[in-house]
PDB file of N, CA and C in Angstrom:
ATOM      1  N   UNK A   1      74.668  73.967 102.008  1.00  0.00           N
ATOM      2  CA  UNK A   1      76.059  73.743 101.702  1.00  0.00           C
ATOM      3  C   UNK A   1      76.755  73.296 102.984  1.00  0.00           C
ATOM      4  N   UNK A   2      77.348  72.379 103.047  1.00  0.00           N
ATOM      5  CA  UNK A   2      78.119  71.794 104.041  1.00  0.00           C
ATOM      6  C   UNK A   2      79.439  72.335 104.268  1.00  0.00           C
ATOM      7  N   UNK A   3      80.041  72.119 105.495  1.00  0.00           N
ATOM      8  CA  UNK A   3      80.944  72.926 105.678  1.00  0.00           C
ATOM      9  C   UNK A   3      82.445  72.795 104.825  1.00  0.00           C
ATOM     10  N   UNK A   4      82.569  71.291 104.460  1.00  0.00           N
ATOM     11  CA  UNK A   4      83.804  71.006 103.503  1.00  0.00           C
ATOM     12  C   UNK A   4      83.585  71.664 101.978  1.00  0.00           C
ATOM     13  N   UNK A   5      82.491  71.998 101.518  1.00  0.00           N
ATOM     14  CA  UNK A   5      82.309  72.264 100.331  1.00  0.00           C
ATOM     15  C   UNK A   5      82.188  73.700 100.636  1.00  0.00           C
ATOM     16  N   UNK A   6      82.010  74.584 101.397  1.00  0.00           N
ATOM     17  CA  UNK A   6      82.361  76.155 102.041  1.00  0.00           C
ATOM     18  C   UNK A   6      83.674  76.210 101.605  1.00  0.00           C
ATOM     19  N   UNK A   7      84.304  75.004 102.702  1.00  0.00           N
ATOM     20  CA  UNK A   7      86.122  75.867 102.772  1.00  0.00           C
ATOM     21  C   UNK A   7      86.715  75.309 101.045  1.00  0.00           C
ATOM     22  N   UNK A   8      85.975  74.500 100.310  1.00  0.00           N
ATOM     23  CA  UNK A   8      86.495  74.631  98.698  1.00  0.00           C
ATOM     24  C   UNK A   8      86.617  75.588  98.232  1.00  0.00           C
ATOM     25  N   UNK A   9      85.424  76.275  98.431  1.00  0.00           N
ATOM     26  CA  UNK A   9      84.733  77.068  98.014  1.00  0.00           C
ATOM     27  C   UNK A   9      85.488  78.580  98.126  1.00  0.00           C
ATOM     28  N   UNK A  10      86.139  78.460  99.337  1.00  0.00           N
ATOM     29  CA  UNK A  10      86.772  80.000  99.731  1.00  0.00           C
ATOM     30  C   UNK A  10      88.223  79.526  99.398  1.00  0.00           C
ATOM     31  N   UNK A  11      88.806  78.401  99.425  1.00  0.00           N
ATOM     32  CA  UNK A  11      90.129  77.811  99.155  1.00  0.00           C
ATOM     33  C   UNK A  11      90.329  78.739  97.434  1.00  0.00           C
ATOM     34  N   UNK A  12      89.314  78.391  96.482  1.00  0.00           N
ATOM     35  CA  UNK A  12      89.380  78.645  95.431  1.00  0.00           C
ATOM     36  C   UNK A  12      89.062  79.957  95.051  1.00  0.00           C
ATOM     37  N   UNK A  13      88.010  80.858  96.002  1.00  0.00           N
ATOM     38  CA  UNK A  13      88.766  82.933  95.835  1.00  0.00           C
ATOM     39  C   UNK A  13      89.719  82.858  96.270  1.00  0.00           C
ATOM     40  N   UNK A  14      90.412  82.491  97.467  1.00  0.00           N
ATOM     41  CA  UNK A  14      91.609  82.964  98.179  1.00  0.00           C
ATOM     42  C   UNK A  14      93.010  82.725  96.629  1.00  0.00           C
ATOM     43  N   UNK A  15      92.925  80.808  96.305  1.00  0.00           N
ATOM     44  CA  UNK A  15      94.094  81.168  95.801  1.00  0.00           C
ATOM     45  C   UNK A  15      93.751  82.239  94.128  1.00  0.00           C
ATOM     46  N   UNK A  16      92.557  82.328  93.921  1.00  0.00           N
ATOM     47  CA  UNK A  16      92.478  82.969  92.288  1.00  0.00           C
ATOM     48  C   UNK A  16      92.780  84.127  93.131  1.00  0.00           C
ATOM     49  N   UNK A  17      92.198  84.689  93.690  1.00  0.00           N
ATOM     50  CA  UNK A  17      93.193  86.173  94.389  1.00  0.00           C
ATOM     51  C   UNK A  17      94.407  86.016  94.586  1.00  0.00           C
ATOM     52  N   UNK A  18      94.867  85.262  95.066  1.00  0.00           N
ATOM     53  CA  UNK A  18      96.339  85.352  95.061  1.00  0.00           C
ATOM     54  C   UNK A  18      97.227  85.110  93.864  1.00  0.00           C
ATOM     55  N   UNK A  19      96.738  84.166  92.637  1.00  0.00           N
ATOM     56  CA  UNK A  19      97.454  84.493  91.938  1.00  0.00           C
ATOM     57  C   UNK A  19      97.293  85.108  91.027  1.00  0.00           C
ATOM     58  N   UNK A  20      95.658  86.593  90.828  1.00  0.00           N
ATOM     59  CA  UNK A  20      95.913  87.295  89.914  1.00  0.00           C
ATOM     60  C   UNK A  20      96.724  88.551  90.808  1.00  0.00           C
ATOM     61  N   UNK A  21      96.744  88.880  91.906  1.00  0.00           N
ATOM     62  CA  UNK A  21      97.826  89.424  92.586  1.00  0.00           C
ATOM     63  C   UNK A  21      99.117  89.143  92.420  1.00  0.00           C
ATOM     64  N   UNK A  22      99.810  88.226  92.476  1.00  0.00           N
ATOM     65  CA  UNK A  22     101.201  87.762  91.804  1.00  0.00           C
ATOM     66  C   UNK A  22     101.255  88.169  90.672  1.00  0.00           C
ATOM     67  N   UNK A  23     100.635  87.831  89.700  1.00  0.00           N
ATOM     68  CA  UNK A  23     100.440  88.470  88.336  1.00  0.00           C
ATOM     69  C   UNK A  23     100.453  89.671  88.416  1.00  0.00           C
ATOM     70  N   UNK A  24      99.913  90.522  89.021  1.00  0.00           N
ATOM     71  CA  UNK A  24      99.791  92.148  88.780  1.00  0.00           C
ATOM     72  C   UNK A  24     101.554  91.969  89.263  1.00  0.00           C
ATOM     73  N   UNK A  25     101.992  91.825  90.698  1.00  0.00           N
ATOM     74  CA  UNK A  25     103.064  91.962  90.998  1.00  0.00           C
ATOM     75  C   UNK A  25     104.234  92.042  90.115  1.00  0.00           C
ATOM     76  N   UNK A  26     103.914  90.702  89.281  1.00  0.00           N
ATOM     77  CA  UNK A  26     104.876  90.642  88.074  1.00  0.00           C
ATOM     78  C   UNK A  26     105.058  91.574  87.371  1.00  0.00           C
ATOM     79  N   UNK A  27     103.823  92.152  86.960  1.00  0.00           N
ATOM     80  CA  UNK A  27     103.991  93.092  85.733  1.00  0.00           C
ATOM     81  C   UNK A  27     104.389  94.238  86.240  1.00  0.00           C
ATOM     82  N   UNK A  28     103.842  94.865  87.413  1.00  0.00           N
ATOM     83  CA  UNK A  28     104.732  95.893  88.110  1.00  0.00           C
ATOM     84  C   UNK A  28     106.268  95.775  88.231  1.00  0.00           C
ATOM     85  N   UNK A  29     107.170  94.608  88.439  1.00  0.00           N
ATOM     86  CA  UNK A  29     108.195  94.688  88.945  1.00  0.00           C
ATOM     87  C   UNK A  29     108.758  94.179  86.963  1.00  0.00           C
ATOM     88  N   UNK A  30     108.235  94.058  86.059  1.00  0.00           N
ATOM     89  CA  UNK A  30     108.713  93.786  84.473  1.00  0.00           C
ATOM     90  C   UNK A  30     108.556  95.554  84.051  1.00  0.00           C
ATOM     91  N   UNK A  31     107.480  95.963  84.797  1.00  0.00           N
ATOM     92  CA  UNK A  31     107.955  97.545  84.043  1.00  0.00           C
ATOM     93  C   UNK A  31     108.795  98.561  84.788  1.00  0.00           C
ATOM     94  N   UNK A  32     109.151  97.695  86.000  1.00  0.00           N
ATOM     95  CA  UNK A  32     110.316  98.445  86.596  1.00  0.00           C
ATOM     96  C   UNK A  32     111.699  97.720  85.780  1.00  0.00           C
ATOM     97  N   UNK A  33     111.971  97.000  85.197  1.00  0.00           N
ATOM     98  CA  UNK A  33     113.202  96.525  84.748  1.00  0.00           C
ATOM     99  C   UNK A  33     113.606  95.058  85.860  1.00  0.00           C
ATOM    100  N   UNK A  34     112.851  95.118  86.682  1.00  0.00           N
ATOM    101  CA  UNK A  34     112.890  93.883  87.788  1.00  0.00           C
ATOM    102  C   UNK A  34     112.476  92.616  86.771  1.00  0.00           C
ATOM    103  N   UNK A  35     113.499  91.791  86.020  1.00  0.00           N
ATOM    104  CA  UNK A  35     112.673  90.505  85.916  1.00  0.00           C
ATOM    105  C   UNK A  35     113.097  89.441  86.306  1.00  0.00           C
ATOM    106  N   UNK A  36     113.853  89.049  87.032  1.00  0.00           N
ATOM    107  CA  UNK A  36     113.949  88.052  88.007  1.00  0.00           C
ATOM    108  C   UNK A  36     112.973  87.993  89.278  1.00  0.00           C
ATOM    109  N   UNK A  37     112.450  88.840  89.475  1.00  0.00           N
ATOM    110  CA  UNK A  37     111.228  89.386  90.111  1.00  0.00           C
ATOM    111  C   UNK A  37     109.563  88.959  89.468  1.00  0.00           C
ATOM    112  N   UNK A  38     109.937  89.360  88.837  1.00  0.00           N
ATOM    113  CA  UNK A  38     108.796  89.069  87.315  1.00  0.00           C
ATOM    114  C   UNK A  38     108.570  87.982  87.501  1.00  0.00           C
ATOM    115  N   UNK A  39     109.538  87.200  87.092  1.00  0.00           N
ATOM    116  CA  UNK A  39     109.423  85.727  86.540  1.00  0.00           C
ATOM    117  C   UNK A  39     109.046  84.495  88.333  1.00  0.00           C
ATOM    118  N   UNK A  40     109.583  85.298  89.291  1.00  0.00           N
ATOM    119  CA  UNK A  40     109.246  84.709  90.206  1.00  0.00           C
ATOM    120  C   UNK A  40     107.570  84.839  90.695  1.00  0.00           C
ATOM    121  N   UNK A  41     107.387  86.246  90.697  1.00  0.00           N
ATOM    122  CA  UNK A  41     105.769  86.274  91.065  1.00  0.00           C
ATOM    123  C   UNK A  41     104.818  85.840  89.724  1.00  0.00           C
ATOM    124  N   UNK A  42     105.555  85.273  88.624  1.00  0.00           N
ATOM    125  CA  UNK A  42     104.723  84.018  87.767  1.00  0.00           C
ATOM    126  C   UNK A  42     104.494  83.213  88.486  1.00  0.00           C
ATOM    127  N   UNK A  43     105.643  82.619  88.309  1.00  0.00           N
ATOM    128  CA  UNK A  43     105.862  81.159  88.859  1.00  0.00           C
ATOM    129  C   UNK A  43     105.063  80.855  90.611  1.00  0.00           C
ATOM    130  N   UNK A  44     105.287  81.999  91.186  1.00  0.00           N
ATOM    131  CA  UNK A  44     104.118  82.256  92.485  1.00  0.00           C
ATOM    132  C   UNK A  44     102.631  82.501  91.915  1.00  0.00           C
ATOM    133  N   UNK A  45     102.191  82.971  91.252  1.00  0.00           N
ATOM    134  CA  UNK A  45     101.346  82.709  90.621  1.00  0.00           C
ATOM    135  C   UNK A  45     100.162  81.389  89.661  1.00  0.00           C
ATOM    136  N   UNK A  46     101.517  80.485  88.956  1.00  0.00           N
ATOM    137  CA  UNK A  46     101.249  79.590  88.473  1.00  0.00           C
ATOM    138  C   UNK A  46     101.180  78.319  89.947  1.00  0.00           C
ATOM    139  N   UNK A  47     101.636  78.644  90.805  1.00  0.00           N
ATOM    140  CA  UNK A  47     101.571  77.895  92.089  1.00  0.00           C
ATOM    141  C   UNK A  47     100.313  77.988  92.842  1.00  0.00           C
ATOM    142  N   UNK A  48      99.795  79.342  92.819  1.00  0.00           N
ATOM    143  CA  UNK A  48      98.432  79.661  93.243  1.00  0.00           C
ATOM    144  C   UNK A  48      97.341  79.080  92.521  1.00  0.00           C
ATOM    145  N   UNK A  49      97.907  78.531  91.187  1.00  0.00           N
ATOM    146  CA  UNK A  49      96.559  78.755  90.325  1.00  0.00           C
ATOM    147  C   UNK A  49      96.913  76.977  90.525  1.00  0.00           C
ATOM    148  N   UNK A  50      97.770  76.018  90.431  1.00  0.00           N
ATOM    149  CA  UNK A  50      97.944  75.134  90.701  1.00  0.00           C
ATOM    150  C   UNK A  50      96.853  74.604  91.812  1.00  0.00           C
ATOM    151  N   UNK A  51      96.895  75.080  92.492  1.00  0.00           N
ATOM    152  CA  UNK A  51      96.653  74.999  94.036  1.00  0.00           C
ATOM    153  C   UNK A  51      95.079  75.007  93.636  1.00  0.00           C
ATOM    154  N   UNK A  52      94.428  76.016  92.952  1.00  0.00           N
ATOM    155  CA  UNK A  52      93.038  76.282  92.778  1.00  0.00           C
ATOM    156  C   UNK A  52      92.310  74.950  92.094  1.00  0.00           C
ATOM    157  N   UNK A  53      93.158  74.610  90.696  1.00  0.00           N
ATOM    158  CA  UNK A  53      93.112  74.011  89.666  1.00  0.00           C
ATOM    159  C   UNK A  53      92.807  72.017  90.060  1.00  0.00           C
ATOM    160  N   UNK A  54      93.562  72.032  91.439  1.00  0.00           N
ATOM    161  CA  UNK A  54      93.268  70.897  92.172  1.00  0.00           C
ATOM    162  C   UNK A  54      92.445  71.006  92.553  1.00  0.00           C
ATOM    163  N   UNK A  55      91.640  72.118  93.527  1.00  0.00           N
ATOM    164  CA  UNK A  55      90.744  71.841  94.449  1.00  0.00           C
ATOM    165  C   UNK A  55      89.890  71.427  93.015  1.00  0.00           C
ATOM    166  N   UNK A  56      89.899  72.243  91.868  1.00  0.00           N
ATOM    167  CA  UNK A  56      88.560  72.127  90.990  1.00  0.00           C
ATOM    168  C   UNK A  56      88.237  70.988  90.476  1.00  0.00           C
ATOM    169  N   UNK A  57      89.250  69.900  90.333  1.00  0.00           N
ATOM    170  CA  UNK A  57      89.648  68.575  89.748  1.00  0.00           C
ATOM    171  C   UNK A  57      88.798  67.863  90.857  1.00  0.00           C
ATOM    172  N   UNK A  58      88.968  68.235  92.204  1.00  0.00           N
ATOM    173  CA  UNK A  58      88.403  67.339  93.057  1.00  0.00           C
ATOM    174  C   UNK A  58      86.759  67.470  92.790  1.00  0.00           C
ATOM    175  N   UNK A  59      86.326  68.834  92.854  1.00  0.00           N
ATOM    176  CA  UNK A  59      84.849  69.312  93.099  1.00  0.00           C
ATOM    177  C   UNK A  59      84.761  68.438  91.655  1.00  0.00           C
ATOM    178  N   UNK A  60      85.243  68.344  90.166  1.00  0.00           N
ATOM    179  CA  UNK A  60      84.578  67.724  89.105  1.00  0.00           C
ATOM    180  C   UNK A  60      84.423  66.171  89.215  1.00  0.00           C
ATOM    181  N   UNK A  61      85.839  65.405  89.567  1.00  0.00           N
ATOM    182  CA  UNK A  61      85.777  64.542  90.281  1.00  0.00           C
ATOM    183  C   UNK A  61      84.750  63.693  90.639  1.00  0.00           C
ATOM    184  N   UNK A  62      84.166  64.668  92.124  1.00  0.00           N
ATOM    185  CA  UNK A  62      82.941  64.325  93.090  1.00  0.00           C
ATOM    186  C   UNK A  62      81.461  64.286  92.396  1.00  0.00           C
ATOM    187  N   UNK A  63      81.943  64.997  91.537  1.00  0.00           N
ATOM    188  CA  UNK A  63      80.498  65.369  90.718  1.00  0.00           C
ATOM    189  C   UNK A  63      80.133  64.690  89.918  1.00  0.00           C
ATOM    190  N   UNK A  64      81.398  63.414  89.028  1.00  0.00           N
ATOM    191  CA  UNK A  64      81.146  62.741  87.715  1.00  0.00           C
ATOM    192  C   UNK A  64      80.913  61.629  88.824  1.00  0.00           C
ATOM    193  N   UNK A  65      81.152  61.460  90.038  1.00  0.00           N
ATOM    194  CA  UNK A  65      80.895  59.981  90.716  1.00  0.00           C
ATOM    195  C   UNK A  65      79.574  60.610  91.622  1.00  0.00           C
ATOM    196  N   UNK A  66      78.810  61.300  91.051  1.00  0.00           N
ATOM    197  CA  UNK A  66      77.429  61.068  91.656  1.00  0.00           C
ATOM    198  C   UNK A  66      76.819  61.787  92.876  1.00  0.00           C
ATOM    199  N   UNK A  67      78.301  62.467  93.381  1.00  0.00           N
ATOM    200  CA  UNK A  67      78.237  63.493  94.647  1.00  0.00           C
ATOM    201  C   UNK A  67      77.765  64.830  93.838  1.00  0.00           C
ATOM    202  N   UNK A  68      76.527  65.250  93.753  1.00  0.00           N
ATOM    203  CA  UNK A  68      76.547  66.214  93.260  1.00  0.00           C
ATOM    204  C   UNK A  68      76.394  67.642  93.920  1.00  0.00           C
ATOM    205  N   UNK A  69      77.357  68.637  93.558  1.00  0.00           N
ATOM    206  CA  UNK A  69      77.263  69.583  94.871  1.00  0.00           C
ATOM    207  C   UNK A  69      76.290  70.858  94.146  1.00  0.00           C
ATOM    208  N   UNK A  70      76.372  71.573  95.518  1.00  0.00           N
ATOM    209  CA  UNK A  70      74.990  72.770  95.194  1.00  0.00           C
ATOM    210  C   UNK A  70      75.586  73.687  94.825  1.00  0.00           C
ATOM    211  N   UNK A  71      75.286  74.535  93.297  1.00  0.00           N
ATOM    212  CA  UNK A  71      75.243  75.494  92.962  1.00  0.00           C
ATOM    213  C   UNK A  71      75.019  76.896  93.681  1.00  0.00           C
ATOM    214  N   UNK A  72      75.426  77.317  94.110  1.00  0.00           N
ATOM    215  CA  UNK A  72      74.812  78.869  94.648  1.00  0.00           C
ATOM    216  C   UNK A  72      75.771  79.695  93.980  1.00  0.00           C
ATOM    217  N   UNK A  73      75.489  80.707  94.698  1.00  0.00           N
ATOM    218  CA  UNK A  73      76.374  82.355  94.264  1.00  0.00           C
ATOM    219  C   UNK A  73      77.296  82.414  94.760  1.00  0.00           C
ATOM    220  N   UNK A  74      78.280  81.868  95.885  1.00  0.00           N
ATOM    221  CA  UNK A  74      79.258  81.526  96.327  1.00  0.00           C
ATOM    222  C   UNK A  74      80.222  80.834  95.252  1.00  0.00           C
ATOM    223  N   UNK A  75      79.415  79.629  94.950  1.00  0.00           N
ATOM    224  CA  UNK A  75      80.043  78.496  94.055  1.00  0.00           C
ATOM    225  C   UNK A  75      81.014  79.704  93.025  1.00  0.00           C
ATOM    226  N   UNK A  76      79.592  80.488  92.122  1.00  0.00           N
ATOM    227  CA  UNK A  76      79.600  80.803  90.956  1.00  0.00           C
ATOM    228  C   UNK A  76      80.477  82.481  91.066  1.00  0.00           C
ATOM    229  N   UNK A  77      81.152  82.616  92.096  1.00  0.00           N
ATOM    230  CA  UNK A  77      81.934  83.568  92.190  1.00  0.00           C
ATOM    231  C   UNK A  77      83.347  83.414  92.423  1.00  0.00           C
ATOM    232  N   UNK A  78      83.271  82.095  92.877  1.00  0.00           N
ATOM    233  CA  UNK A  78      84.308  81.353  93.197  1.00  0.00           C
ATOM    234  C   UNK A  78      85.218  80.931  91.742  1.00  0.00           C
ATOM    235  N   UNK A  79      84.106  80.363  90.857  1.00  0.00           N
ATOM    236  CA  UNK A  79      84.649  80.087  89.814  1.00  0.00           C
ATOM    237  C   UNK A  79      84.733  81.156  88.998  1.00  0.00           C
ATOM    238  N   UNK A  80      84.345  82.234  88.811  1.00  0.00           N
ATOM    239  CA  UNK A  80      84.226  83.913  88.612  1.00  0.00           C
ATOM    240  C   UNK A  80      86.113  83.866  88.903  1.00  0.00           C
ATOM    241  N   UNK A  81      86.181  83.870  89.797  1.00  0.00           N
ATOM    242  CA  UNK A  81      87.341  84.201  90.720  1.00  0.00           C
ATOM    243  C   UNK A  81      88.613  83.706  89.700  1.00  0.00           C
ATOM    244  N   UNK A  82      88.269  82.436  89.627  1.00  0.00           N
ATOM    245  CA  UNK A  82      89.474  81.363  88.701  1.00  0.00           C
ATOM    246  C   UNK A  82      89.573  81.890  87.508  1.00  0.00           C
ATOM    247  N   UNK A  83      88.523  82.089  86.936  1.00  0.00           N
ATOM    248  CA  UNK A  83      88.276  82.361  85.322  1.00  0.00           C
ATOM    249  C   UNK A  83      88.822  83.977  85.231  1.00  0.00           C
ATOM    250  N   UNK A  84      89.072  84.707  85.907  1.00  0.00           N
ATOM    251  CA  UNK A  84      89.753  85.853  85.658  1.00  0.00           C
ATOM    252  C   UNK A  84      91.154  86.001  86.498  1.00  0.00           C
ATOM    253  N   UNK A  85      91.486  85.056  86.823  1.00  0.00           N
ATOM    254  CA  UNK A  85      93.230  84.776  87.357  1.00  0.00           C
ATOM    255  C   UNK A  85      93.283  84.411  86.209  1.00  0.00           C
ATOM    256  N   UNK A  86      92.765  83.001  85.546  1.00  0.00           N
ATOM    257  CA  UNK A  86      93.586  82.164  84.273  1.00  0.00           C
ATOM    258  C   UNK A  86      93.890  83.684  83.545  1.00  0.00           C
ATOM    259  N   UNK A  87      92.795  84.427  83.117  1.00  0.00           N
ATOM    260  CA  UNK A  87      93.131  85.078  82.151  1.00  0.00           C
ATOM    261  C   UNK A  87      94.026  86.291  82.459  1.00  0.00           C
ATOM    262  N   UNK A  88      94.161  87.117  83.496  1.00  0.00           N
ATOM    263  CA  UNK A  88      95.417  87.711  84.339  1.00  0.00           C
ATOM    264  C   UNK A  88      96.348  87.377  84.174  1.00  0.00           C
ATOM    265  N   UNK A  89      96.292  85.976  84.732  1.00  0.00           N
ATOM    266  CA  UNK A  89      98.260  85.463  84.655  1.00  0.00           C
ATOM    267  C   UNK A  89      98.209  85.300  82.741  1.00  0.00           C
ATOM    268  N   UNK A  90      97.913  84.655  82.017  1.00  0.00           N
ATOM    269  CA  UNK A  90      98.135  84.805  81.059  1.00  0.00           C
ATOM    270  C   UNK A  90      98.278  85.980  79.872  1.00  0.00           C
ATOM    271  N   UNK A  91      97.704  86.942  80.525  1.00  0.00           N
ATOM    272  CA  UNK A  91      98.038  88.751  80.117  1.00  0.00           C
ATOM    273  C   UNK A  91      99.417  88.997  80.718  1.00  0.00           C
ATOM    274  N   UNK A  92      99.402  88.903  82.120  1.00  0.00           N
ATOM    275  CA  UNK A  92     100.452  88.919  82.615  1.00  0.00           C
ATOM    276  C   UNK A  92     102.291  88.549  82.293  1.00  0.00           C
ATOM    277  N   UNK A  93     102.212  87.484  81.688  1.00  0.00           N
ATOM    278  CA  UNK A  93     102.998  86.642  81.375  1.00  0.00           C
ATOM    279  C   UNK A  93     103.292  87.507  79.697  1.00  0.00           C
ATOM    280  N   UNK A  94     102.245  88.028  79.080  1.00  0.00           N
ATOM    281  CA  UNK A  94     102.913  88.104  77.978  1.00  0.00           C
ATOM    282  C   UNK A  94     103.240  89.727  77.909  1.00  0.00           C
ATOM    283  N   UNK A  95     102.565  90.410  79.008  1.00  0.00           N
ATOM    284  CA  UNK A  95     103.030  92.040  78.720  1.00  0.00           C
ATOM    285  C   UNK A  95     104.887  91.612  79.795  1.00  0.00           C
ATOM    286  N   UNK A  96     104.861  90.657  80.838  1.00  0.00           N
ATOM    287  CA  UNK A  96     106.217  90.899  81.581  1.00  0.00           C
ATOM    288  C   UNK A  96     107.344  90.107  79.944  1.00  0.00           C
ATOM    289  N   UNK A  97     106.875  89.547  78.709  1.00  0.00           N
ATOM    290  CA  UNK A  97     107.421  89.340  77.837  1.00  0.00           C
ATOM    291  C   UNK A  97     107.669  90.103  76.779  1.00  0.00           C
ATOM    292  N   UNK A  98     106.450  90.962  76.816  1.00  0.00           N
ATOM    293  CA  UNK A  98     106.515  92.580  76.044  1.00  0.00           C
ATOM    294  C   UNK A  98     107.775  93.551  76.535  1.00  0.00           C
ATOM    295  N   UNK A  99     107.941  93.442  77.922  1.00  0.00           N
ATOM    296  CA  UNK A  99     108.852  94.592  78.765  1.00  0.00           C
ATOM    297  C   UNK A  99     110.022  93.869  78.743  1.00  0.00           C
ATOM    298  N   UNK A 100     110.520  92.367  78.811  1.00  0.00           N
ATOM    299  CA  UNK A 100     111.679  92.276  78.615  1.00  0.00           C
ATOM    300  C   UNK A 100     112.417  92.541  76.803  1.00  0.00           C
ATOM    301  N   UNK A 101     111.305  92.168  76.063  1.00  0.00           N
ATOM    302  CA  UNK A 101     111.829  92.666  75.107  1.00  0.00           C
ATOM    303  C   UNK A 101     112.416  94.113  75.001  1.00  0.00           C
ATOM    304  N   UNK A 102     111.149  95.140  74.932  1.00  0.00           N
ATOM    305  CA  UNK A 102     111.519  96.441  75.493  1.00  0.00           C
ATOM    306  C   UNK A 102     112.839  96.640  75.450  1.00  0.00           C
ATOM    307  N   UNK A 103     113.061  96.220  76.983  1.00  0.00           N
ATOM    308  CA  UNK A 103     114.359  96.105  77.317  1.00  0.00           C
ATOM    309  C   UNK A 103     115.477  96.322  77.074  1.00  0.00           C
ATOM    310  N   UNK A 104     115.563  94.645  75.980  1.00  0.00           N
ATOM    311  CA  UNK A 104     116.671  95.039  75.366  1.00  0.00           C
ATOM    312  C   UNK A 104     117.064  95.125  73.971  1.00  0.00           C
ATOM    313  N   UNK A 105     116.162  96.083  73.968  1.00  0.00           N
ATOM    314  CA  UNK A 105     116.089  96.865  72.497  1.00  0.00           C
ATOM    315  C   UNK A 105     116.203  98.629  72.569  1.00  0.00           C
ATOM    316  N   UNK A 106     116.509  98.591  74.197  1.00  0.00           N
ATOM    317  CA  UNK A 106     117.016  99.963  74.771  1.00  0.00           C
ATOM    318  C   UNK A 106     118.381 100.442  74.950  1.00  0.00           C
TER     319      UNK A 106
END
């Protein structure tokens, strides 16, 4: 593995960590009654996953034009990584929509 396809590689845990972290954030600060808070560590979230969602466009990209890159356990944790942010922020998003209802029905 070469060194540009490494730092993809860690580009894409770093931001899926960061934005199933935003996500948790959210939902912590939606069951405190915080949702302007909420809605920001989405949207910080959906920025993280943005961010991931490119690098991955590039790696598919490289791959349909013939650059084909190496599989390892890195790769496949990496994408591990993404595939349980998508589904985080999207839990996320609908329990900080569960708690504003809540809300104001209190």
């Amino acid at each position: 593995m070469d060194e540009k396809q490494q730092e993809i590689i860690m580009g894409l845990i770093i931001n899926g960590g960061n934005a199933k972290g935003e996500a948790f954030e959210a939902i912590k600060a939606a069951k405190e009654g915080d949702f302007e808070t909420a809605d920001e560590k989405l949207k910080s979230a959906d920025e993280f996953m943005a961010q991931a969602h490119n690098a991955q466009t590039g790696m598919l990209t490289a791959e349909a034009n013939g650059d084909h890159a190496e599989v390892n356990l890195l790769m496949v944790h990496a994408q591990d990584h993404i595939m349980n942010a998508i589904t985080f922020r999207d839990l996320a998003g609908e329990l900080v929509d569960l708690y504003r209802k809540l809300a104001t029905k209190q």
